[in-house]
């Protein structure tokens, strides 16, 4: 393995948080929130999203990506986004995405993807803790001797559920068609397969009721095409086979959360004991109840109520 260095009239609305009991109120039920990176105007959207967390009390928050494709890949932007997440009122975990590094170029329009990926890891994953002013302690894959260059892959336990991030970019898992240019893909694929084996082994040993995996790419998405819309090698094939095999032999539920938004952003699509959930650029709430059959339930973290309806209720009073 190669070595890497680290048109109706608009109605005004009010945002109302969907409240729940404190995540520590019961050992059998709690919830967390997750969101995908915005396509544009990332800074303002993220600031508003983090400000909303002050109104709810999730066990933790997961952000899939820290920048959009169109934004700068500079150290300054990376550090600014890290500081934003560090000011969060809840533990915040970052999942690395395609937009964070894959399309980064220098002033000559030359790719600097690998250099930016290394720097991204140095800035965001420098220790064993999540971001936020009340961080969670994480176990990173980089702590082992075999895969010291993958700190972005991390896991943590909470109430009989194993949570873990796994780095798989949405653009065909960053498989490059041109021959001889897939060192990053091949090395990461080996690390990811090892990571999945380890996660399912840990969950089985601890008799965990479920596993939650968070990634940018969706390995279960049908059809793979490159930027020229030509069918190419499926960069998720091996990882999909691995996941299906592991999930089949695991007695609990497996929820795979990804950044490929779906038509219904709060619907978990189940196939046997394996479910998938696509994120959108706002918080999705995932409730966990160990006494229910599916364990996991997704819904909006906030609901929008038209101000006209609120005014009507006030008049009736």
mmCIF file of C-alpha atoms in Angstrom:
data_model
loop_
_atom_site.group_PDB
_atom_site.id
_atom_site.type_symbol
_atom_site.label_atom_id
_atom_site.label_comp_id
_atom_site.label_asym_id
_atom_site.label_seq_id
_atom_site.Cartn_x
_atom_site.Cartn_y
_atom_site.Cartn_z
ATOM 1 C CA UNK A 1 0.000 0.000 0.000
ATOM 2 C CA UNK A 2 1.276 3.428 -0.925
ATOM 3 C CA UNK A 3 1.991 5.914 1.855
ATOM 4 C CA UNK A 4 0.168 9.229 2.061
ATOM 5 C CA UNK A 5 1.018 12.214 4.197
ATOM 6 C CA UNK A 6 -1.455 13.528 6.191
ATOM 7 C CA UNK A 7 -45.390 30.240 -8.943
ATOM 8 C CA UNK A 8 -47.586 30.937 -6.047
ATOM 9 C CA UNK A 9 -47.181 34.009 -3.861
ATOM 10 C CA UNK A 10 -44.674 33.428 -1.126
ATOM 11 C CA UNK A 11 -46.016 32.991 2.390
ATOM 12 C CA UNK A 12 -43.822 34.103 5.260
ATOM 13 C CA UNK A 13 -42.952 31.273 7.587
ATOM 14 C CA UNK A 14 -41.662 30.839 11.081
ATOM 15 C CA UNK A 15 -39.149 28.134 11.915
ATOM 16 C CA UNK A 16 -40.322 26.040 14.838
ATOM 17 C CA UNK A 17 -37.986 23.462 16.392
ATOM 18 C CA UNK A 18 -39.366 19.971 16.824
ATOM 19 C CA UNK A 19 -38.552 19.384 20.470
ATOM 20 C CA UNK A 20 -37.765 16.153 22.244
ATOM 21 C CA UNK A 21 -36.570 15.074 25.634
ATOM 22 C CA UNK A 22 -32.916 15.365 26.461
ATOM 23 C CA UNK A 23 -30.899 12.597 24.758
ATOM 24 C CA UNK A 24 -29.753 11.502 28.192
ATOM 25 C CA UNK A 25 -33.287 11.169 29.549
ATOM 26 C CA UNK A 26 -33.499 7.524 28.492
ATOM 27 C CA UNK A 27 -30.881 4.959 27.604
ATOM 28 C CA UNK A 28 -33.213 3.500 24.966
ATOM 29 C CA UNK A 29 -34.121 6.591 22.950
ATOM 30 C CA UNK A 30 -32.343 9.710 21.735
ATOM 31 C CA UNK A 31 -31.852 11.600 18.502
ATOM 32 C CA UNK A 32 -29.207 13.322 16.424
ATOM 33 C CA UNK A 33 -29.280 15.641 13.408
ATOM 34 C CA UNK A 34 -27.421 15.590 10.092
ATOM 35 C CA UNK A 35 -27.226 17.794 7.001
ATOM 36 C CA UNK A 36 -25.537 17.887 3.602
ATOM 37 C CA UNK A 37 -23.385 20.747 2.343
ATOM 38 C CA UNK A 38 -25.269 23.498 0.440
ATOM 39 C CA UNK A 39 -24.705 23.822 -3.293
ATOM 40 C CA UNK A 40 -23.911 27.541 -2.960
ATOM 41 C CA UNK A 41 -23.812 30.333 -0.396
ATOM 42 C CA UNK A 42 -22.347 27.758 1.932
ATOM 43 C CA UNK A 43 -21.108 30.123 4.644
ATOM 44 C CA UNK A 44 -24.465 31.785 5.310
ATOM 45 C CA UNK A 45 -26.386 28.510 5.167
ATOM 46 C CA UNK A 46 -24.019 26.845 7.614
ATOM 47 C CA UNK A 47 -24.111 29.790 10.013
ATOM 48 C CA UNK A 48 -27.906 29.727 10.030
ATOM 49 C CA UNK A 49 -27.927 25.955 10.431
ATOM 50 C CA UNK A 50 -25.602 26.043 13.437
ATOM 51 C CA UNK A 51 -27.594 28.881 15.012
ATOM 52 C CA UNK A 52 -30.691 26.663 14.908
ATOM 53 C CA UNK A 53 -28.987 24.053 17.060
ATOM 54 C CA UNK A 54 -29.343 26.377 20.025
ATOM 55 C CA UNK A 55 -33.106 25.696 19.952
ATOM 56 C CA UNK A 56 -32.928 21.906 20.056
ATOM 57 C CA UNK A 57 -30.951 19.350 22.024
ATOM 58 C CA UNK A 58 -29.667 16.566 19.772
ATOM 59 C CA UNK A 59 -27.082 14.151 21.090
ATOM 60 C CA UNK A 60 -24.748 15.358 18.330
ATOM 61 C CA UNK A 61 -24.746 16.855 14.816
ATOM 62 C CA UNK A 62 -23.180 15.503 11.628
ATOM 63 C CA UNK A 63 -22.225 17.825 8.772
ATOM 64 C CA UNK A 64 -21.548 16.164 5.431
ATOM 65 C CA UNK A 65 -18.954 18.489 3.923
ATOM 66 C CA UNK A 66 -17.567 21.887 4.885
ATOM 67 C CA UNK A 67 -17.653 23.675 1.510
ATOM 68 C CA UNK A 68 -19.329 23.665 -1.880
ATOM 69 C CA UNK A 69 -17.586 23.005 -5.211
ATOM 70 C CA UNK A 70 -17.574 26.692 -6.100
ATOM 71 C CA UNK A 71 -15.853 27.870 -2.913
ATOM 72 C CA UNK A 72 -12.167 28.354 -2.273
ATOM 73 C CA UNK A 73 -9.962 25.445 -1.205
ATOM 74 C CA UNK A 74 -7.735 27.698 0.855
ATOM 75 C CA UNK A 75 -6.444 27.032 4.352
ATOM 76 C CA UNK A 76 -8.256 30.186 5.428
ATOM 77 C CA UNK A 77 -11.631 28.789 4.400
ATOM 78 C CA UNK A 78 -10.928 25.399 5.997
ATOM 79 C CA UNK A 79 -9.964 27.090 9.267
ATOM 80 C CA UNK A 80 -12.969 29.423 9.154
ATOM 81 C CA UNK A 81 -15.329 26.436 8.766
ATOM 82 C CA UNK A 82 -13.580 24.545 11.542
ATOM 83 C CA UNK A 83 -13.999 27.521 13.874
ATOM 84 C CA UNK A 84 -17.677 27.734 12.920
ATOM 85 C CA UNK A 85 -18.228 24.069 13.790
ATOM 86 C CA UNK A 86 -16.188 24.402 16.978
ATOM 87 C CA UNK A 87 -18.586 27.073 18.219
ATOM 88 C CA UNK A 88 -21.504 24.663 17.932
ATOM 89 C CA UNK A 89 -23.480 24.011 21.116
ATOM 90 C CA UNK A 90 -23.485 20.266 20.436
ATOM 91 C CA UNK A 91 -20.761 17.775 19.457
ATOM 92 C CA UNK A 92 -20.213 18.139 15.712
ATOM 93 C CA UNK A 93 -18.764 15.466 13.439
ATOM 94 C CA UNK A 94 -17.510 16.263 9.927
ATOM 95 C CA UNK A 95 -17.896 13.809 7.053
ATOM 96 C CA UNK A 96 -15.505 14.544 4.162
ATOM 97 C CA UNK A 97 -17.154 15.140 0.790
ATOM 98 C CA UNK A 98 -16.354 15.438 -2.888
ATOM 99 C CA UNK A 99 -16.693 19.234 -2.735
ATOM 100 C CA UNK A 100 -14.145 19.548 0.051
ATOM 101 C CA UNK A 101 -11.132 18.532 -2.048
ATOM 102 C CA UNK A 102 -11.706 16.583 -5.291
ATOM 103 C CA UNK A 103 -12.198 19.569 -7.613
ATOM 104 C CA UNK A 104 -9.621 21.888 -6.044
ATOM 105 C CA UNK A 105 -7.332 23.611 -8.571
ATOM 106 C CA UNK A 106 -4.518 26.140 -8.419
ATOM 107 C CA UNK A 107 -4.229 29.433 -10.323
ATOM 108 C CA UNK A 108 -3.112 27.479 -13.430
ATOM 109 C CA UNK A 109 -6.251 25.308 -13.287
ATOM 110 C CA UNK A 110 -4.122 22.320 -12.311
ATOM 111 C CA UNK A 111 -5.515 19.828 -9.845
ATOM 112 C CA UNK A 112 -4.279 20.172 -6.273
ATOM 113 C CA UNK A 113 -6.767 17.653 -4.929
ATOM 114 C CA UNK A 114 -4.326 15.405 -3.081
ATOM 115 C CA UNK A 115 -2.423 18.292 -1.511
ATOM 116 C CA UNK A 116 -5.712 19.840 -0.344
ATOM 117 C CA UNK A 117 -6.963 16.507 0.999
ATOM 118 C CA UNK A 118 -3.825 16.125 3.094
ATOM 119 C CA UNK A 119 -4.206 19.666 4.438
ATOM 120 C CA UNK A 120 -7.903 19.142 5.116
ATOM 121 C CA UNK A 121 -7.083 16.129 7.287
ATOM 122 C CA UNK A 122 -4.406 18.054 9.169
ATOM 123 C CA UNK A 123 -6.812 20.872 10.005
ATOM 124 C CA UNK A 124 -10.010 18.996 10.834
ATOM 125 C CA UNK A 125 -8.822 15.709 12.311
ATOM 126 C CA UNK A 126 -5.821 16.631 14.415
ATOM 127 C CA UNK A 127 -6.913 14.821 17.585
ATOM 128 C CA UNK A 128 -9.317 12.175 18.879
ATOM 129 C CA UNK A 129 -12.218 14.537 19.512
ATOM 130 C CA UNK A 130 -15.129 15.812 17.463
ATOM 131 C CA UNK A 131 -15.682 19.529 16.953
ATOM 132 C CA UNK A 132 -18.097 21.617 19.027
ATOM 133 C CA UNK A 133 -17.752 23.160 22.489
ATOM 134 C CA UNK A 134 -18.801 19.844 24.053
ATOM 135 C CA UNK A 135 -16.850 17.388 21.889
ATOM 136 C CA UNK A 136 -17.261 13.647 21.733
ATOM 137 C CA UNK A 137 -14.279 11.338 22.012
ATOM 138 C CA UNK A 138 -13.807 9.415 18.770
ATOM 139 C CA UNK A 139 -11.758 6.413 17.725
ATOM 140 C CA UNK A 140 -10.014 7.160 14.446
ATOM 141 C CA UNK A 141 -8.774 4.594 11.954
ATOM 142 C CA UNK A 142 -5.462 6.445 11.903
ATOM 143 C CA UNK A 143 -4.718 5.239 15.445
ATOM 144 C CA UNK A 144 -3.836 1.828 14.036
ATOM 145 C CA UNK A 145 -0.462 1.048 12.491
ATOM 146 C CA UNK A 146 -1.828 -0.097 9.122
ATOM 147 C CA UNK A 147 -3.825 3.000 8.134
ATOM 148 C CA UNK A 148 -2.277 6.070 9.774
ATOM 149 C CA UNK A 149 -3.431 8.366 6.956
ATOM 150 C CA UNK A 150 -7.187 7.999 7.430
ATOM 151 C CA UNK A 151 -8.157 10.071 10.499
ATOM 152 C CA UNK A 152 -11.405 11.117 8.774
ATOM 153 C CA UNK A 153 -12.750 7.595 9.348
ATOM 154 C CA UNK A 154 -13.906 7.578 12.967
ATOM 155 C CA UNK A 155 -16.391 5.758 15.185
ATOM 156 C CA UNK A 156 -18.130 6.320 18.510
ATOM 157 C CA UNK A 157 -20.688 4.468 20.613
ATOM 158 C CA UNK A 158 -23.928 5.753 22.076
ATOM 159 C CA UNK A 159 -26.569 3.636 23.817
ATOM 160 C CA UNK A 160 -26.025 0.322 21.982
ATOM 161 C CA UNK A 161 -25.559 2.017 18.593
ATOM 162 C CA UNK A 162 -22.242 2.227 16.766
ATOM 163 C CA UNK A 163 -21.772 5.379 14.660
ATOM 164 C CA UNK A 164 -19.004 5.801 12.089
ATOM 165 C CA UNK A 165 -17.881 8.016 9.230
ATOM 166 C CA UNK A 166 -16.396 6.492 6.084
ATOM 167 C CA UNK A 167 -14.710 8.616 3.416
ATOM 168 C CA UNK A 168 -16.275 7.957 -0.005
ATOM 169 C CA UNK A 169 -16.682 10.981 -2.338
ATOM 170 C CA UNK A 170 -20.002 11.249 -4.157
ATOM 171 C CA UNK A 171 -18.482 11.503 -7.647
ATOM 172 C CA UNK A 172 -18.109 7.738 -8.284
ATOM 173 C CA UNK A 173 -15.935 7.399 -5.167
ATOM 174 C CA UNK A 174 -13.255 9.491 -6.923
ATOM 175 C CA UNK A 175 -12.453 6.738 -9.405
ATOM 176 C CA UNK A 176 -10.574 8.349 -12.308
ATOM 177 C CA UNK A 177 -11.012 6.826 -15.763
ATOM 178 C CA UNK A 178 -7.491 7.640 -17.006
ATOM 179 C CA UNK A 179 -5.109 4.721 -16.460
ATOM 180 C CA UNK A 180 -2.438 4.991 -13.812
ATOM 181 C CA UNK A 181 -4.096 7.803 -11.861
ATOM 182 C CA UNK A 182 -6.024 5.920 -9.188
ATOM 183 C CA UNK A 183 -3.507 5.639 -6.370
ATOM 184 C CA UNK A 184 -5.717 7.611 -3.985
ATOM 185 C CA UNK A 185 -8.827 5.583 -4.867
ATOM 186 C CA UNK A 186 -7.086 2.222 -4.563
ATOM 187 C CA UNK A 187 -5.397 2.955 -1.237
ATOM 188 C CA UNK A 188 -8.573 4.396 0.263
ATOM 189 C CA UNK A 189 -10.602 1.412 -0.989
ATOM 190 C CA UNK A 190 -8.306 -0.941 0.935
ATOM 191 C CA UNK A 191 -8.576 1.208 4.062
ATOM 192 C CA UNK A 192 -12.373 1.439 3.769
ATOM 193 C CA UNK A 193 -12.866 -2.303 3.393
ATOM 194 C CA UNK A 194 -10.698 -2.863 6.441
ATOM 195 C CA UNK A 195 -12.642 -0.162 8.289
ATOM 196 C CA UNK A 196 -15.996 -1.805 7.556
ATOM 197 C CA UNK A 197 -14.733 -5.208 8.685
ATOM 198 C CA UNK A 198 -13.544 -3.640 11.909
ATOM 199 C CA UNK A 199 -16.788 -1.745 12.554
ATOM 200 C CA UNK A 200 -19.050 -4.751 12.112
ATOM 201 C CA UNK A 201 -16.714 -6.874 14.213
ATOM 202 C CA UNK A 202 -16.844 -4.293 17.037
ATOM 203 C CA UNK A 203 -20.630 -3.964 16.818
ATOM 204 C CA UNK A 204 -21.066 -7.732 16.949
ATOM 205 C CA UNK A 205 -18.711 -8.071 19.902
ATOM 206 C CA UNK A 206 -20.586 -5.371 21.831
ATOM 207 C CA UNK A 207 -23.987 -6.796 20.834
ATOM 208 C CA UNK A 208 -24.946 -3.399 19.452
ATOM 209 C CA UNK A 209 -28.537 -3.079 18.251
ATOM 210 C CA UNK A 210 -27.576 -1.042 15.222
ATOM 211 C CA UNK A 211 -24.871 0.589 13.132
ATOM 212 C CA UNK A 212 -25.051 4.051 11.541
ATOM 213 C CA UNK A 213 -22.600 4.788 8.716
ATOM 214 C CA UNK A 214 -22.142 8.301 7.322
ATOM 215 C CA UNK A 215 -20.588 8.981 3.915
ATOM 216 C CA UNK A 216 -20.764 11.493 1.080
ATOM 217 C CA UNK A 217 -21.265 8.948 -1.689
ATOM 218 C CA UNK A 218 -24.156 6.504 -1.942
ATOM 219 C CA UNK A 219 -22.823 3.087 -2.990
ATOM 220 C CA UNK A 220 -26.396 1.865 -3.526
ATOM 221 C CA UNK A 221 -27.251 4.510 -6.122
ATOM 222 C CA UNK A 222 -28.145 2.870 -9.478
ATOM 223 C CA UNK A 223 -25.990 3.637 -12.492
ATOM 224 C CA UNK A 224 -22.599 5.325 -12.600
ATOM 225 C CA UNK A 225 -21.589 7.865 -15.243
ATOM 226 C CA UNK A 226 -18.664 10.210 -15.565
ATOM 227 C CA UNK A 227 -18.767 13.937 -16.321
ATOM 228 C CA UNK A 228 -19.182 13.238 -20.060
ATOM 229 C CA UNK A 229 -22.270 11.150 -19.220
ATOM 230 C CA UNK A 230 -20.525 7.970 -20.366
ATOM 231 C CA UNK A 231 -21.008 4.798 -18.363
ATOM 232 C CA UNK A 232 -17.767 3.958 -16.592
ATOM 233 C CA UNK A 233 -16.414 1.623 -13.948
ATOM 234 C CA UNK A 234 -18.504 1.588 -10.791
ATOM 235 C CA UNK A 235 -16.252 3.046 -8.115
ATOM 236 C CA UNK A 236 -18.609 1.752 -5.410
ATOM 237 C CA UNK A 237 -18.881 -1.847 -6.601
ATOM 238 C CA UNK A 238 -16.475 -3.481 -4.149
ATOM 239 C CA UNK A 239 -17.637 -1.445 -1.173
ATOM 240 C CA UNK A 240 -21.276 -2.198 -1.990
ATOM 241 C CA UNK A 241 -20.527 -5.931 -2.106
ATOM 242 C CA UNK A 242 -18.722 -5.663 1.217
ATOM 243 C CA UNK A 243 -21.586 -3.751 2.847
ATOM 244 C CA UNK A 244 -24.255 -6.133 1.588
ATOM 245 C CA UNK A 245 -22.320 -9.134 2.841
ATOM 246 C CA UNK A 246 -21.602 -7.643 6.265
ATOM 247 C CA UNK A 247 -25.166 -6.382 6.736
ATOM 248 C CA UNK A 248 -26.588 -9.792 5.809
ATOM 249 C CA UNK A 249 -24.669 -11.491 8.617
ATOM 250 C CA UNK A 250 -25.177 -8.734 11.182
ATOM 251 C CA UNK A 251 -28.245 -9.354 13.403
ATOM 252 C CA UNK A 252 -29.009 -5.678 14.036
ATOM 253 C CA UNK A 253 -30.149 -2.803 11.838
ATOM 254 C CA UNK A 254 -27.761 -0.879 9.593
ATOM 255 C CA UNK A 255 -28.527 2.700 8.531
ATOM 256 C CA UNK A 256 -26.384 4.197 5.750
ATOM 257 C CA UNK A 257 -26.616 8.009 5.600
ATOM 258 C CA UNK A 258 -25.267 9.695 2.460
ATOM 259 C CA UNK A 259 -25.126 13.038 0.686
ATOM 260 C CA UNK A 260 -27.125 12.038 -2.401
ATOM 261 C CA UNK A 261 -30.334 13.882 -1.644
ATOM 262 C CA UNK A 262 -33.584 12.073 -2.428
ATOM 263 C CA UNK A 263 -37.051 13.302 -3.349
ATOM 264 C CA UNK A 264 -38.157 12.632 0.207
ATOM 265 C CA UNK A 265 -35.291 13.772 2.458
ATOM 266 C CA UNK A 266 -36.802 12.277 5.590
ATOM 267 C CA UNK A 267 -37.582 8.800 4.287
ATOM 268 C CA UNK A 268 -35.407 5.839 5.159
ATOM 269 C CA UNK A 269 -35.478 3.289 2.338
ATOM 270 C CA UNK A 270 -35.234 -0.197 3.799
ATOM 271 C CA UNK A 271 -34.078 -3.326 2.050
ATOM 272 C CA UNK A 272 -34.118 -6.037 4.665
ATOM 273 C CA UNK A 273 -32.211 -4.788 7.698
ATOM 274 C CA UNK A 274 -30.207 -2.268 5.643
ATOM 275 C CA UNK A 275 -31.646 1.230 5.261
ATOM 276 C CA UNK A 276 -30.420 4.277 3.321
ATOM 277 C CA UNK A 277 -31.138 7.941 3.982
ATOM 278 C CA UNK A 278 -30.195 10.856 1.712
ATOM 279 C CA UNK A 279 -29.436 14.246 3.257
ATOM 280 C CA UNK A 280 -30.375 17.757 2.099
ATOM 281 C CA UNK A 281 -28.881 21.198 2.991
ATOM 282 C CA UNK A 282 -30.820 21.506 6.234
ATOM 283 C CA UNK A 283 -31.005 19.477 9.394
ATOM 284 C CA UNK A 284 -32.667 16.086 9.233
ATOM 285 C CA UNK A 285 -33.509 14.564 12.565
ATOM 286 C CA UNK A 286 -32.914 10.854 13.132
ATOM 287 C CA UNK A 287 -34.681 9.381 16.153
ATOM 288 C CA UNK A 288 -33.404 6.184 17.715
ATOM 289 C CA UNK A 289 -35.681 3.980 19.793
ATOM 290 C CA UNK A 290 -34.349 0.549 20.686
ATOM 291 C CA UNK A 291 -37.873 -0.723 21.412
ATOM 292 C CA UNK A 292 -39.144 -0.229 17.842
ATOM 293 C CA UNK A 293 -38.723 -2.730 15.027
ATOM 294 C CA UNK A 294 -36.684 -0.510 12.707
ATOM 295 C CA UNK A 295 -34.932 1.403 15.565
ATOM 296 C CA UNK A 296 -34.351 4.420 13.286
ATOM 297 C CA UNK A 297 -36.875 7.037 12.178
ATOM 298 C CA UNK A 298 -36.087 10.174 10.164
ATOM 299 C CA UNK A 299 -37.956 13.456 10.092
ATOM 300 C CA UNK A 300 -37.444 17.220 9.795
ATOM 301 C CA UNK A 301 -35.580 18.810 12.673
ATOM 302 C CA UNK A 302 -37.720 21.913 12.214
ATOM 303 C CA UNK A 303 -41.191 22.452 10.838
ATOM 304 C CA UNK A 304 -42.376 25.583 9.053
ATOM 305 C CA UNK A 305 -45.662 27.179 10.099
ATOM 306 C CA UNK A 306 -47.136 29.972 7.915
ATOM 307 C CA UNK A 307 -47.406 33.204 9.848
ATOM 308 C CA UNK A 308 -50.931 33.679 8.492
ATOM 309 C CA UNK A 309 -52.031 30.534 10.304
ATOM 310 C CA UNK A 310 -50.361 31.706 13.501
ATOM 311 C CA UNK A 311 -52.107 35.065 13.213
ATOM 312 C CA UNK A 312 -55.488 33.340 12.786
ATOM 313 C CA UNK A 313 -54.964 31.329 15.935
ATOM 314 C CA UNK A 314 -54.073 34.479 17.847
ATOM 315 C CA UNK A 315 -57.249 36.214 16.622
ATOM 316 C CA UNK A 316 -59.422 33.308 17.774
ATOM 317 C CA UNK A 317 -57.970 33.781 21.258
#
